[in-house]
Amino acid sequence: MSDADIASWPAAPRGIAFGGDYNPEQWDERVWLDDVRLMGEAGVGLVSVGIFSWALLEPAPGRFEFGWLDRVLDLLHRHGVSVDLATPTAAPPAWLYEAHRDAWVVDADGRRLGPGSRGAMCPSSPAYRDAAVAIAGALAQRYAEHPAVVMWHVHNEYGAPVSQCHCEHSQQAFRAWLRARFGDVDALNAAWGTAFWGQTYASLEQVRTPAAAATMLNPSQRLDYARFSDAELRECFVLERDVLHAAARRLPVTTNFMATSSPGTDYWQWAREVDLVSNDHYLTAERDDAHVMLAMDADLTRSLAGGRPWLLMEHSTSAVNWQPRNLAKRAGEMARNTLSHVARGADGALFFQWRASRRGAEKFHSAMVPHAGTDTRVWREVAELGADLERLAEVAGSRTRAEVAVLWDWESNWAAASGWHPSVDLDQRERTEAFYSQLWRDGVSCDFVHPGDDLAGYRLVIAPQTYLLSAQSAKNLDDYVRSGGQLVVSYFSGVVDEHDAVHPEGLSGPLGATLGLRVEEFAPLRETQQVRLTGALGELSGDVWAEHVVLDGAEVLAHFADGPATGGPAVTRQRHEAGTAWYVATRLGACGIEALLAAVYAEAGVVTAPPAGGLEVVRRDAAEASYVFALNHGEEEQELLVHGTELLSGAAVAGRLSVPAGSVRVVRTDPHPSRR
Ligand code: GAL
């Protein structure tokens, strides 16, 4: 979808969309009247309808009952509420399970996952695909021209709760996918290294999905199976999307991502297929840094959207009900969460869900209208938030820009999880969070990028642990450095190629020349072992990992002072004519990352603005104005130096802006001279 299309998204309402999943089928029709009245009170302008309604919309194969949905959409329209209409294909009806046992998902242990829950039919099964396309087509035909409907919501969180299947349809589809990828069995044998452990196949017909086996399965096979499983889900999406696009009125089509929490979907590829990126985010409530992880999720979502505005499709007003201990949000936390997403590019914020369910698996999940009704803190905060978002309407369409990028690659994550590795403590996600958190603490905005992306606009790129790196992507990183970029690479990066084979150059792979070194041998540490580092960055420590690094041009910034690699390089820097590549051979703690990045920022010209007292400041830019979001996550009032107009109060700000503990202020200022 082009920028021009996005600018007009959604056709209504304008500004920052506000609302949630609306599941009226769970309620008596009299409640619907109360719903629309309350939606009006809270300023709700967009609701997602019908996500789990397949069994009601099509109670028997080919027999559609749209009457109730007609009434819901008409009612919403009369009350000025727009609809993000869902295809209900994440909740196949009982009749589909009954008629097509062959379409049940089979897990790696051979168990067949039956009905009674949601979201699990084999994406490769013809019966499921046909039925999904049929219901999507019927909805498109009936509702594309309904004035309430402004966009389509396909399925729900593809890949959740299961993204992989081992049934006979999947076996066949996997082999077809492999045939398309490799052409013949010899190429597959070579790519998968099947000479190891006598796994050589005589024909593609012998290949099966990597299900239960005696011991470790072939990691390359598992990696390709992850790619295949993702591709099958994406094909299902594309089938539905195309049916919706073909309708009489062409509306934007989305499907809700789970940016940092979906293991099975390569959203870089999905992002190319949707008209609009939308995302669901739930705090891990017990984490003290949950707001930092929220920021990471939102930054990744914006990056998936290519910097364009995106839609927060779901978050929660208070507690969820599926974590071990579901902490309720504190006063003000919901608005702070919502506005953190908006600060990072969301042009809409919706919740799961409108009204708390009395029955079913999610009856203890918070909602916009809680069980306790409207004389409640949650409801009052919901209504206030709706009003606040209206005041921020002019922010819609503006962009959040970053000068720093962090690599994020689902394929590398899959490869990292596909085999025996030198230490169980290797953890790509942990390293990504660690580097991201330091950027957050330094007040440095960042984007996420695929290792093969154009990096030219960034002053600094961080590879927290990119185990899988194709030679082509490695060249991309090398080109970036040689044309003036600053690259930070943490250990266990660039080790294998796209088939999970160790690079011919050895353990430091094709990044060796970029980094000015060679990794001779890994030397992982014991579970609680720490190593001391000495050198120009000060006295630091590492754990989890050490390795024997042989220098080939790089200078040493820190040495291992003890442990298995004593005396060897632990942190290095290779200066090229224009740019610089930094390497870290152990797991630095927060202090180590802070010291390292401080040195890197100085060379990269990255300006920091640490969130003093928990006051996070994020900017969105438009041609005519900049919007400064000041989010106080701390316990005390903070002050920000800024000039402009505070949009939530309408007050002029002449220099000093007070931001009370826990609250958010948004200031329209003069446009920022972009440095990119
Ligand atoms: C989401 C899902 C919603 C609801 C919500 C509860 O992952 O899309 O339907 O289950 O979680 O937090």
XYZ file of C-alpha atoms and ligand atoms in Angstrom:
688
model
C 0.000 0.000 0.000
C 1.386 3.396 -0.897
C 1.907 6.293 1.494
C -1.027 8.053 -0.112
C -3.301 5.117 0.660
C -2.049 4.956 4.205
C -2.731 8.646 4.641
C -6.366 7.928 3.947
C -6.457 4.906 6.242
C -8.852 4.124 7.677
C -11.465 5.984 5.689
C -13.054 6.762 9.034
C -12.400 7.689 11.739
C -9.709 10.280 11.184
C -6.929 10.807 13.656
C -5.841 8.141 16.094
C -8.238 5.202 15.984
C -9.555 3.982 19.337
C -11.552 0.882 20.191
C -11.214 -2.849 20.566
C -12.294 -6.367 19.686
C -16.060 -6.396 19.876
C -17.699 -9.783 20.392
C -21.434 -9.020 20.511
C -22.322 -12.654 19.810
C -21.530 -13.382 23.446
C -24.309 -11.082 24.594
C -28.033 -10.626 24.422
C -29.028 -8.024 21.811
C -30.258 -5.681 24.566
C -26.662 -5.375 25.728
C -25.667 -4.158 22.258
C -27.608 -0.946 22.810
C -25.709 -0.355 26.009
C -22.496 -1.116 24.124
C -22.989 1.521 21.451
C -24.064 4.086 24.028
C -20.908 3.446 26.043
C -18.748 3.427 22.921
C -20.057 6.916 22.272
C -19.185 7.946 25.828
C -15.641 6.626 25.507
C -15.028 7.986 22.032
C -14.655 4.545 20.473
C -14.495 4.877 16.697
C -13.219 1.512 15.457
C -14.018 -2.039 16.545
C -12.909 -5.429 15.233
C -15.929 -7.651 14.764
C -16.428 -11.335 14.047
C -12.946 -12.662 14.782
C -14.260 -15.899 16.293
C -17.730 -16.032 14.743
C -17.392 -18.708 12.085
C -19.681 -21.227 13.835
C -22.448 -18.619 14.007
C -21.941 -17.154 10.546
C -21.832 -20.538 8.839
C -23.580 -23.030 11.123
C -23.466 -25.739 8.448
C -21.302 -26.060 5.343
C -22.366 -23.378 2.858
C -25.317 -22.211 4.977
C -24.658 -18.631 5.995
C -26.543 -16.739 8.681
C -25.672 -13.098 8.420
C -28.756 -11.613 10.071
C -27.166 -10.978 13.446
C -24.045 -9.485 11.881
C -26.181 -7.241 9.662
C -27.868 -5.912 12.790
C -24.547 -5.401 14.587
C -22.967 -3.528 11.671
C -26.040 -1.392 11.081
C -26.207 -0.510 14.756
C -22.529 0.402 14.892
C -22.872 2.481 11.771
C -25.845 4.372 13.164
C -23.701 5.235 16.171
C -20.720 6.358 14.148
C -18.495 3.398 14.950
C -16.408 1.990 12.093
C -15.686 -1.680 11.712
C -12.556 -3.676 11.077
C -14.403 -6.757 9.864
C -12.736 -10.085 10.526
C -12.646 -13.314 8.630
C -13.247 -15.860 11.388
C -10.807 -18.451 10.129
C -8.863 -18.720 13.380
C -11.835 -20.521 14.911
C -12.964 -23.325 12.610
C -16.473 -24.567 13.436
C -17.261 -28.017 14.834
C -18.694 -29.199 11.509
C -15.390 -28.615 9.766
C -13.541 -30.680 12.357
C -16.203 -33.373 12.127
C -16.221 -33.575 8.351
C -12.439 -33.376 7.924
C -10.486 -35.259 10.510
C -7.653 -35.151 7.994
C -7.445 -31.385 8.579
C -6.697 -31.689 12.303
C -3.236 -30.513 13.240
C -0.865 -33.341 14.154
C 1.875 -32.259 16.525
C 5.463 -33.493 16.586
C 4.509 -36.319 18.960
C 1.765 -37.507 16.626
C -1.124 -36.186 18.734
C -4.108 -34.915 16.789
C -5.371 -31.578 18.075
C -9.133 -31.555 17.973
C -11.886 -28.974 18.398
C -13.058 -27.232 21.549
C -10.466 -24.467 21.577
C -9.462 -22.168 18.713
C -7.002 -21.621 15.979
C -5.716 -25.040 15.084
C -6.350 -26.603 11.712
C -3.668 -27.716 9.330
C -2.803 -24.769 7.057
C -1.875 -27.179 4.257
C -5.138 -29.090 4.305
C -7.304 -28.447 1.234
C -10.511 -28.705 3.275
C -9.426 -25.962 5.674
C -8.170 -23.723 2.889
C -11.315 -24.142 0.818
C -13.578 -23.465 3.770
C -11.540 -20.411 4.813
C -11.652 -18.930 1.328
C -15.386 -19.634 1.108
C -16.284 -17.815 4.313
C -13.935 -14.929 3.449
C -15.570 -14.690 0.027
C -19.072 -14.750 1.488
C -18.173 -11.945 3.903
C -16.547 -9.925 1.139
C -19.601 -10.252 -1.024
C -22.006 -9.276 1.674
C -20.129 -6.554 3.536
C -17.491 -4.910 1.331
C -19.896 -2.103 0.593
C -21.339 -1.797 4.063
C -20.712 1.789 5.131
C -19.479 0.760 8.589
C -16.712 -1.454 7.254
C -13.396 0.348 6.739
C -10.910 -2.509 6.713
C -10.500 -6.284 6.872
C -8.933 -8.258 9.686
C -7.910 -11.650 8.342
C -7.768 -14.557 10.787
C -6.189 -13.856 14.174
C -2.530 -14.025 15.108
C -1.440 -16.528 12.467
C 0.751 -19.152 14.030
C -0.866 -19.011 17.446
C -1.417 -21.302 19.228
C 0.304 -23.726 16.841
C 2.257 -22.912 13.722
C 3.454 -26.344 12.632
C 1.734 -29.525 11.555
C 2.929 -33.044 10.770
C -0.201 -34.566 9.182
C -0.141 -36.278 5.798
C -1.196 -33.083 3.987
C 1.754 -31.351 5.583
C 4.102 -34.150 4.524
C 3.040 -33.757 0.928
C 3.124 -29.991 1.021
C 6.563 -30.040 2.644
C 7.908 -32.229 -0.142
C 6.376 -29.967 -2.782
C 7.963 -26.976 -1.062
C 11.334 -28.745 -0.960
C 11.047 -29.650 -4.631
C 10.472 -25.993 -5.458
C 13.403 -24.962 -3.260
C 15.992 -27.558 -4.234
C 14.843 -29.021 -7.537
C 16.130 -32.499 -6.779
C 17.176 -34.709 -3.936
C 20.900 -34.277 -4.544
C 20.675 -30.554 -3.914
C 18.679 -31.243 -0.765
C 21.211 -33.796 0.459
C 24.004 -31.303 -0.094
C 22.206 -28.397 1.581
C 21.134 -30.443 4.585
C 24.467 -32.210 4.971
C 22.717 -35.572 5.086
C 26.021 -37.400 4.715
C 26.263 -36.805 8.451
C 24.661 -39.634 10.510
C 23.716 -41.509 7.352
C 20.642 -39.438 6.555
C 21.098 -39.402 2.773
C 17.800 -39.588 0.881
C 17.446 -41.476 -2.372
C 14.359 -39.547 -3.358
C 12.393 -36.527 -2.188
C 9.503 -38.901 -1.524
C 11.415 -40.258 1.471
C 11.624 -36.899 3.200
C 9.251 -36.236 6.100
C 8.671 -33.333 8.435
C 11.057 -33.312 11.405
C 8.745 -34.930 13.972
C 9.637 -37.116 16.966
C 12.896 -39.012 16.453
C 15.423 -40.903 18.546
C 17.729 -37.966 19.125
C 18.634 -34.621 17.583
C 17.039 -34.115 14.195
C 18.903 -32.649 11.261
C 19.100 -28.889 12.077
C 19.017 -27.822 8.424
C 15.856 -29.855 7.932
C 14.308 -28.206 10.983
C 15.233 -24.778 9.671
C 13.630 -25.465 6.310
C 10.593 -26.916 8.035
C 10.247 -23.665 10.007
C 10.442 -21.734 6.726
C 7.922 -24.066 5.114
C 5.472 -23.841 8.031
C 5.617 -20.048 7.918
C 5.113 -20.059 4.147
C 2.041 -22.282 4.478
C 0.434 -19.905 6.950
C 1.266 -16.968 4.714
C -0.290 -18.709 1.749
C -3.508 -19.077 3.740
C -3.425 -15.350 4.449
C -2.781 -14.466 0.817
C -5.664 -16.674 -0.346
C -8.075 -14.840 1.931
C -6.581 -11.437 1.198
C -6.987 -11.873 -2.528
C -10.632 -12.792 -2.124
C -11.164 -9.659 -0.048
C -9.264 -7.467 -2.501
C -11.451 -8.740 -5.306
C -14.618 -7.483 -3.593
C -16.704 -4.694 -5.053
C -15.077 -2.113 -2.780
C -11.365 -2.454 -2.172
C -10.505 -1.985 1.484
C -7.183 -2.331 3.294
C -6.458 -5.839 4.536
C -4.444 -6.591 7.636
C -3.764 -9.468 9.970
C -2.640 -8.906 13.518
C 1.048 -9.624 14.158
C 2.666 -10.346 17.509
C 5.923 -8.639 16.655
C 8.268 -9.795 19.395
C 6.270 -12.773 20.598
C 5.465 -14.938 17.628
C 8.206 -17.496 17.185
C 6.965 -19.054 13.962
C 6.285 -16.164 11.607
C 8.892 -14.226 9.641
C 7.151 -10.887 9.727
C 9.639 -9.274 7.345
C 7.934 -11.422 4.723
C 4.435 -10.966 6.083
C 4.819 -7.195 6.123
C 5.110 -7.238 2.331
C 1.731 -8.947 2.035
C -0.450 -6.754 4.253
C -1.856 -3.368 3.290
C -1.375 -2.106 6.794
C 0.760 -3.496 9.602
C -1.189 -4.150 12.768
C 0.111 -5.638 15.975
C -0.957 -7.122 19.298
C 1.072 -6.457 22.407
C 0.710 -7.655 25.971
C 3.041 -6.738 28.804
C 4.834 -9.484 30.646
C 3.356 -8.012 33.765
C 5.868 -9.259 36.294
C 8.854 -7.741 34.510
C 10.011 -4.473 36.022
C 11.106 -3.387 32.571
C 7.811 -4.289 30.886
C 7.568 -0.733 29.504
C 10.980 -1.106 27.860
C 9.919 -4.369 26.251
C 6.761 -2.613 25.066
C 8.954 0.019 23.422
C 10.996 -2.707 21.740
C 7.863 -4.350 20.413
C 6.533 -1.058 19.081
C 9.872 -0.195 17.457
C 9.937 -3.575 15.744
C 6.356 -3.099 14.563
C 7.134 0.330 13.119
C 10.165 -1.152 11.405
C 8.012 -3.891 9.894
C 5.733 -1.149 8.609
C 8.745 0.436 6.908
C 8.411 3.476 9.174
C 4.824 4.122 8.120
C 2.088 4.453 10.723
C 0.686 1.181 12.042
C -2.238 0.052 14.115
C -2.057 -1.365 17.616
C -4.751 -3.975 17.148
C -4.786 -5.360 20.687
C -3.455 -4.560 24.119
C -5.070 -4.815 27.532
C -6.731 -2.262 29.740
C -5.419 -4.061 32.815
C -4.535 -7.698 33.587
C -4.460 -10.531 31.075
C -5.433 -14.012 32.277
C -2.880 -16.299 30.713
C 0.318 -15.450 32.569
C 1.285 -17.198 35.808
C 0.438 -14.111 37.886
C -1.686 -11.555 36.091
C -0.890 -8.225 37.656
C -3.484 -5.499 37.228
C -2.205 -2.292 35.693
C -1.689 0.571 38.100
C -3.551 3.858 37.758
C -2.326 5.622 34.624
C -0.390 2.639 33.322
C -2.867 1.799 30.574
C -2.701 5.304 29.091
C 1.079 5.310 29.400
C 1.215 2.001 27.533
C -1.136 3.197 24.817
C 0.696 6.464 24.327
C 4.056 4.671 24.233
C 2.768 2.811 21.187
C 1.434 6.022 19.662
C 4.766 7.751 20.336
C 6.440 4.992 18.331
C 4.224 5.344 15.308
C 0.859 3.726 16.066
C -2.014 5.639 14.483
C -4.572 3.677 16.417
C -4.901 1.818 19.696
C -7.395 -0.963 20.191
C -7.884 -3.377 23.055
C -8.768 -6.967 23.586
C -11.637 -6.610 24.286
C -14.599 -4.258 24.519
C -16.688 -6.015 27.181
C -15.328 -8.606 29.621
C -16.675 -12.093 28.814
C -18.718 -13.820 31.487
C -17.929 -17.245 30.131
C -15.142 -19.059 28.385
C -11.396 -19.305 28.672
C -10.780 -15.572 28.941
C -13.393 -14.519 31.486
C -10.732 -13.166 33.844
C -9.107 -11.013 31.161
C -9.529 -7.271 31.581
C -11.628 -5.316 29.089
C -12.723 -1.777 28.311
C -16.031 -2.458 30.066
C -15.017 -4.536 33.083
C -17.190 -7.048 34.949
C -17.593 -4.431 37.668
C -19.211 -2.046 35.207
C -18.637 1.617 34.504
C -18.312 2.943 38.044
C -14.735 1.752 37.979
C -11.217 3.081 37.597
C -10.689 1.086 34.419
C -13.762 2.499 32.721
C -12.966 6.065 33.761
C -9.423 5.666 32.414
C -10.770 4.174 29.179
C -13.080 7.146 28.650
C -10.269 9.599 29.471
C -7.955 7.837 27.057
C -10.551 8.057 24.293
C -10.782 11.804 24.845
C -6.995 12.153 24.957
C -6.560 10.331 21.672
C -9.050 12.680 20.061
C -6.884 15.564 21.212
C -3.930 13.910 19.498
C -5.666 13.551 16.120
C -3.151 15.793 14.366
C -0.308 13.425 15.315
C -1.653 10.809 12.862
C 0.589 10.325 9.875
C 3.746 11.703 11.504
C 6.849 9.515 11.662
C 9.277 8.359 14.315
C 12.846 8.397 13.048
C 15.931 6.606 14.265
C 19.645 6.795 13.574
C 20.454 3.443 15.119
C 19.338 0.015 13.944
C 19.377 -3.399 15.604
C 19.379 -6.574 13.533
C 16.329 -8.802 13.914
C 16.008 -11.971 11.877
C 13.452 -14.708 12.454
C 15.390 -17.164 10.282
C 18.385 -16.741 12.531
C 16.141 -17.317 15.557
C 14.860 -20.536 13.986
C 18.355 -21.738 13.221
C 19.470 -20.898 16.743
C 16.705 -23.141 18.070
C 17.273 -25.981 15.626
C 20.181 -27.962 16.998
C 22.735 -28.642 19.715
C 24.803 -25.549 20.305
C 27.929 -24.858 22.329
C 26.003 -23.641 25.391
C 22.392 -23.779 26.520
C 22.919 -20.244 27.780
C 23.262 -18.832 24.264
C 20.166 -16.730 23.819
C 19.662 -14.378 20.870
C 16.577 -12.846 22.387
C 18.320 -12.101 25.662
C 21.165 -10.315 23.829
C 18.722 -8.342 21.710
C 16.852 -7.221 24.803
C 20.125 -6.361 26.549
C 21.356 -4.088 23.756
C 17.907 -2.626 23.162
C 17.515 -1.871 26.878
C 20.774 0.061 26.897
C 19.633 2.106 23.900
C 16.430 2.804 25.811
C 18.354 3.824 28.939
C 20.447 6.117 26.766
C 17.347 7.661 25.193
C 18.454 6.573 21.714
C 15.633 5.708 19.288
C 16.197 2.680 17.144
C 14.723 0.750 14.271
C 15.004 -2.965 13.692
C 16.332 -4.186 10.371
C 16.911 -7.432 8.531
C 20.640 -8.075 7.979
C 20.094 -7.780 4.235
C 18.337 -4.394 4.415
C 19.687 -1.089 3.165
C 21.560 0.326 6.170
C 22.842 3.520 4.618
C 20.679 5.842 6.722
C 21.987 4.600 10.077
C 24.921 5.903 12.074
C 25.130 2.682 14.043
C 23.987 -0.915 13.511
C 24.045 -3.535 16.271
C 24.119 -7.308 15.692
C 23.289 -8.644 19.161
C 23.634 -12.309 18.155
C 22.942 -13.101 14.549
C 23.923 -16.762 14.455
C 22.705 -17.292 10.897
C 24.063 -14.787 8.408
C 24.168 -15.460 4.694
C 27.297 -14.477 2.808
C 25.195 -11.889 1.026
C 23.988 -10.296 4.261
C 27.531 -10.390 5.622
C 28.633 -8.480 2.531
C 25.851 -6.002 3.173
C 27.204 -5.400 6.684
C 30.753 -5.155 5.359
C 29.699 -2.618 2.702
C 27.929 -0.629 5.394
C 31.085 -0.420 7.498
C 33.339 0.377 4.553
C 31.083 3.219 3.557
C 31.318 4.816 6.973
C 28.976 2.915 9.285
C 29.617 1.778 12.840
C 28.830 -1.905 13.379
C 28.742 -3.653 16.761
C 28.761 -7.447 16.596
C 28.284 -9.601 19.661
C 29.583 -13.192 19.912
C 28.066 -16.193 18.100
C 27.153 -14.094 15.079
C 27.721 -14.960 11.456
C 28.549 -18.549 12.369
C 26.380 -20.390 9.820
C 24.939 -19.770 6.376
C 21.314 -19.974 5.253
C 21.436 -23.792 5.381
C 22.816 -23.805 8.932
C 26.227 -24.933 7.678
C 29.292 -23.423 9.366
C 30.762 -20.857 6.985
C 33.826 -22.031 5.073
C 35.819 -19.155 6.615
C 35.405 -20.721 10.077
C 33.673 -19.644 13.252
C 33.781 -15.902 12.666
C 32.364 -16.556 9.217
C 32.376 -14.016 6.462
C 32.563 -11.145 8.991
C 36.204 -11.910 9.824
C 37.677 -9.291 7.508
C 35.107 -6.718 8.605
C 35.965 -7.321 12.246
C 39.696 -7.716 11.704
C 39.899 -11.025 13.552
C 39.339 -14.747 13.509
C 37.505 -16.809 16.126
C 39.670 -19.876 16.661
C 37.659 -21.765 19.276
C 34.587 -21.231 21.403
C 35.146 -21.500 25.148
C 31.715 -21.368 26.842
C 31.630 -20.805 30.591
C 30.140 -22.829 33.427
C 26.656 -21.893 34.606
C 27.596 -19.305 37.223
C 31.125 -18.575 36.047
C 32.163 -14.979 35.508
C 35.196 -13.641 33.705
C 36.925 -10.339 34.380
C 37.842 -7.966 31.580
C 40.452 -5.231 31.685
C 41.348 -2.511 29.252
C 40.337 0.821 27.830
C 36.652 0.336 28.647
C 37.444 -0.059 32.372
C 37.083 -3.050 34.706
C 34.187 -5.112 33.395
C 32.900 -8.654 33.617
C 31.259 -11.179 31.364
C 29.586 -14.541 31.750
C 28.115 -17.361 29.625
C 30.692 -17.077 26.873
C 34.356 -16.675 26.084
C 36.309 -17.570 22.994
C 39.790 -17.632 21.573
C 40.058 -14.695 19.214
C 43.049 -14.259 16.910
C 43.623 -10.671 15.821
C 43.966 -9.841 12.187
C 44.150 -6.067 12.289
C 41.714 -5.218 15.081
C 42.831 -3.375 18.220
C 41.928 -4.693 21.655
C 39.695 -2.598 23.901
C 39.346 -5.232 26.619
C 41.255 -8.426 27.423
C 40.017 -11.466 29.306
C 41.761 -11.168 32.687
C 40.803 -14.706 33.711
C 38.820 -17.712 32.541
C 39.483 -20.012 29.607
C 40.622 -17.257 27.240
C 42.863 -15.387 29.734
C 44.990 -12.772 28.044
C 43.003 -12.955 24.820
C 40.856 -10.243 23.234
C 37.366 -9.807 24.691
C 36.292 -6.552 23.023
C 37.901 -5.315 19.811
C 37.673 -2.526 17.293
C 38.624 -2.618 13.631
C 38.875 0.781 12.041
C 38.389 0.875 8.287
C 39.043 3.902 6.182
C 35.539 5.210 6.661
C 33.709 3.092 9.257
C 34.428 0.885 12.256
C 33.481 -2.637 13.326
C 33.383 -3.537 17.019
C 33.335 -7.089 18.359
C 32.374 -8.489 21.741
C 33.514 -12.015 22.644
C 31.638 -12.480 25.921
C 28.264 -11.747 27.429
C 28.681 -8.255 28.800
C 26.432 -7.229 31.653
C 24.526 -3.950 31.637
C 27.587 -1.948 32.769
C 29.715 -3.458 30.026
C 27.190 -2.698 27.315
C 26.825 0.822 28.670
C 30.592 1.414 28.527
C 30.913 -0.128 25.090
C 28.035 1.821 23.567
C 29.286 5.065 25.107
C 32.529 4.590 23.178
C 30.629 3.643 20.028
C 28.249 6.616 20.219
C 31.225 8.941 20.448
C 32.578 7.646 17.141
C 29.194 7.343 15.490
C 28.013 10.811 16.478
C 24.933 9.422 18.211
C 23.466 11.843 20.725
C 22.020 10.390 23.919
C 19.190 11.731 26.049
C 18.858 9.374 29.038
C 15.345 9.269 30.527
C 16.112 11.132 33.756
C 14.043 9.812 36.649
C 12.186 7.527 34.247
C 11.062 10.331 31.925
C 11.114 8.794 28.465
C 11.033 11.238 25.566
C 10.077 10.103 22.069
C 9.456 12.267 19.019
C 7.203 11.949 16.002
C 7.924 14.252 13.091
C 5.694 15.780 10.462
C 6.508 18.426 7.875
C 4.801 21.212 9.807
C 5.461 20.160 13.377
C 7.182 17.718 15.704
C 5.379 15.964 18.523
C 7.333 15.352 21.694
C 5.906 12.563 23.851
C 7.074 12.760 27.463
C 6.212 9.556 29.322
C 6.975 9.533 33.021
C 7.489 5.918 34.090
C 8.964 7.005 37.419
C 7.577 7.669 40.863
C 8.295 11.382 40.920
C 7.339 14.428 38.947
C 9.854 15.334 36.242
C 10.504 18.400 34.161
C 11.253 18.678 30.464
C 12.680 21.673 28.669
C 10.509 22.279 25.631
C 8.558 25.013 23.843
C 5.208 24.581 22.150
C 1.655 23.542 22.910
C 0.758 20.631 25.153
C -1.966 18.877 23.197
C -3.726 16.987 25.998
C -4.400 20.199 27.954
C -4.142 22.736 25.129
C -1.758 24.777 27.293
C 1.178 26.736 25.923
C 4.572 25.535 27.156
C 7.256 28.173 27.388
C 10.413 26.344 28.332
C 9.521 24.127 31.289
C 7.000 21.330 31.181
C 6.099 19.454 34.317
C 5.245 15.776 33.842
C 3.669 14.290 36.984
C 4.663 10.775 38.085
C 3.079 8.123 35.889
C 1.601 10.554 33.382
C 2.154 11.547 29.767
C 2.401 14.912 28.043
C 2.489 15.518 24.294
C 3.894 18.788 23.009
C 3.584 20.161 19.501
C 6.843 21.921 18.721
C 8.495 23.387 15.661
C 9.460 20.835 13.032
C 12.721 19.094 13.750
C 15.564 19.473 11.237
C 15.910 15.855 10.219
C 19.426 14.532 10.356
C 18.738 11.657 7.994
C -4.498 -12.347 21.933
C -5.640 -12.861 21.087
C -6.971 -12.420 21.643
C -7.035 -12.693 23.122
C -5.883 -11.990 23.788
C -5.870 -12.155 25.284
O -3.306 -13.023 21.686
O -5.515 -12.400 19.767
O -8.008 -13.091 20.966
O -6.944 -14.058 23.335
O -4.685 -12.522 23.292
O -4.766 -11.503 25.865
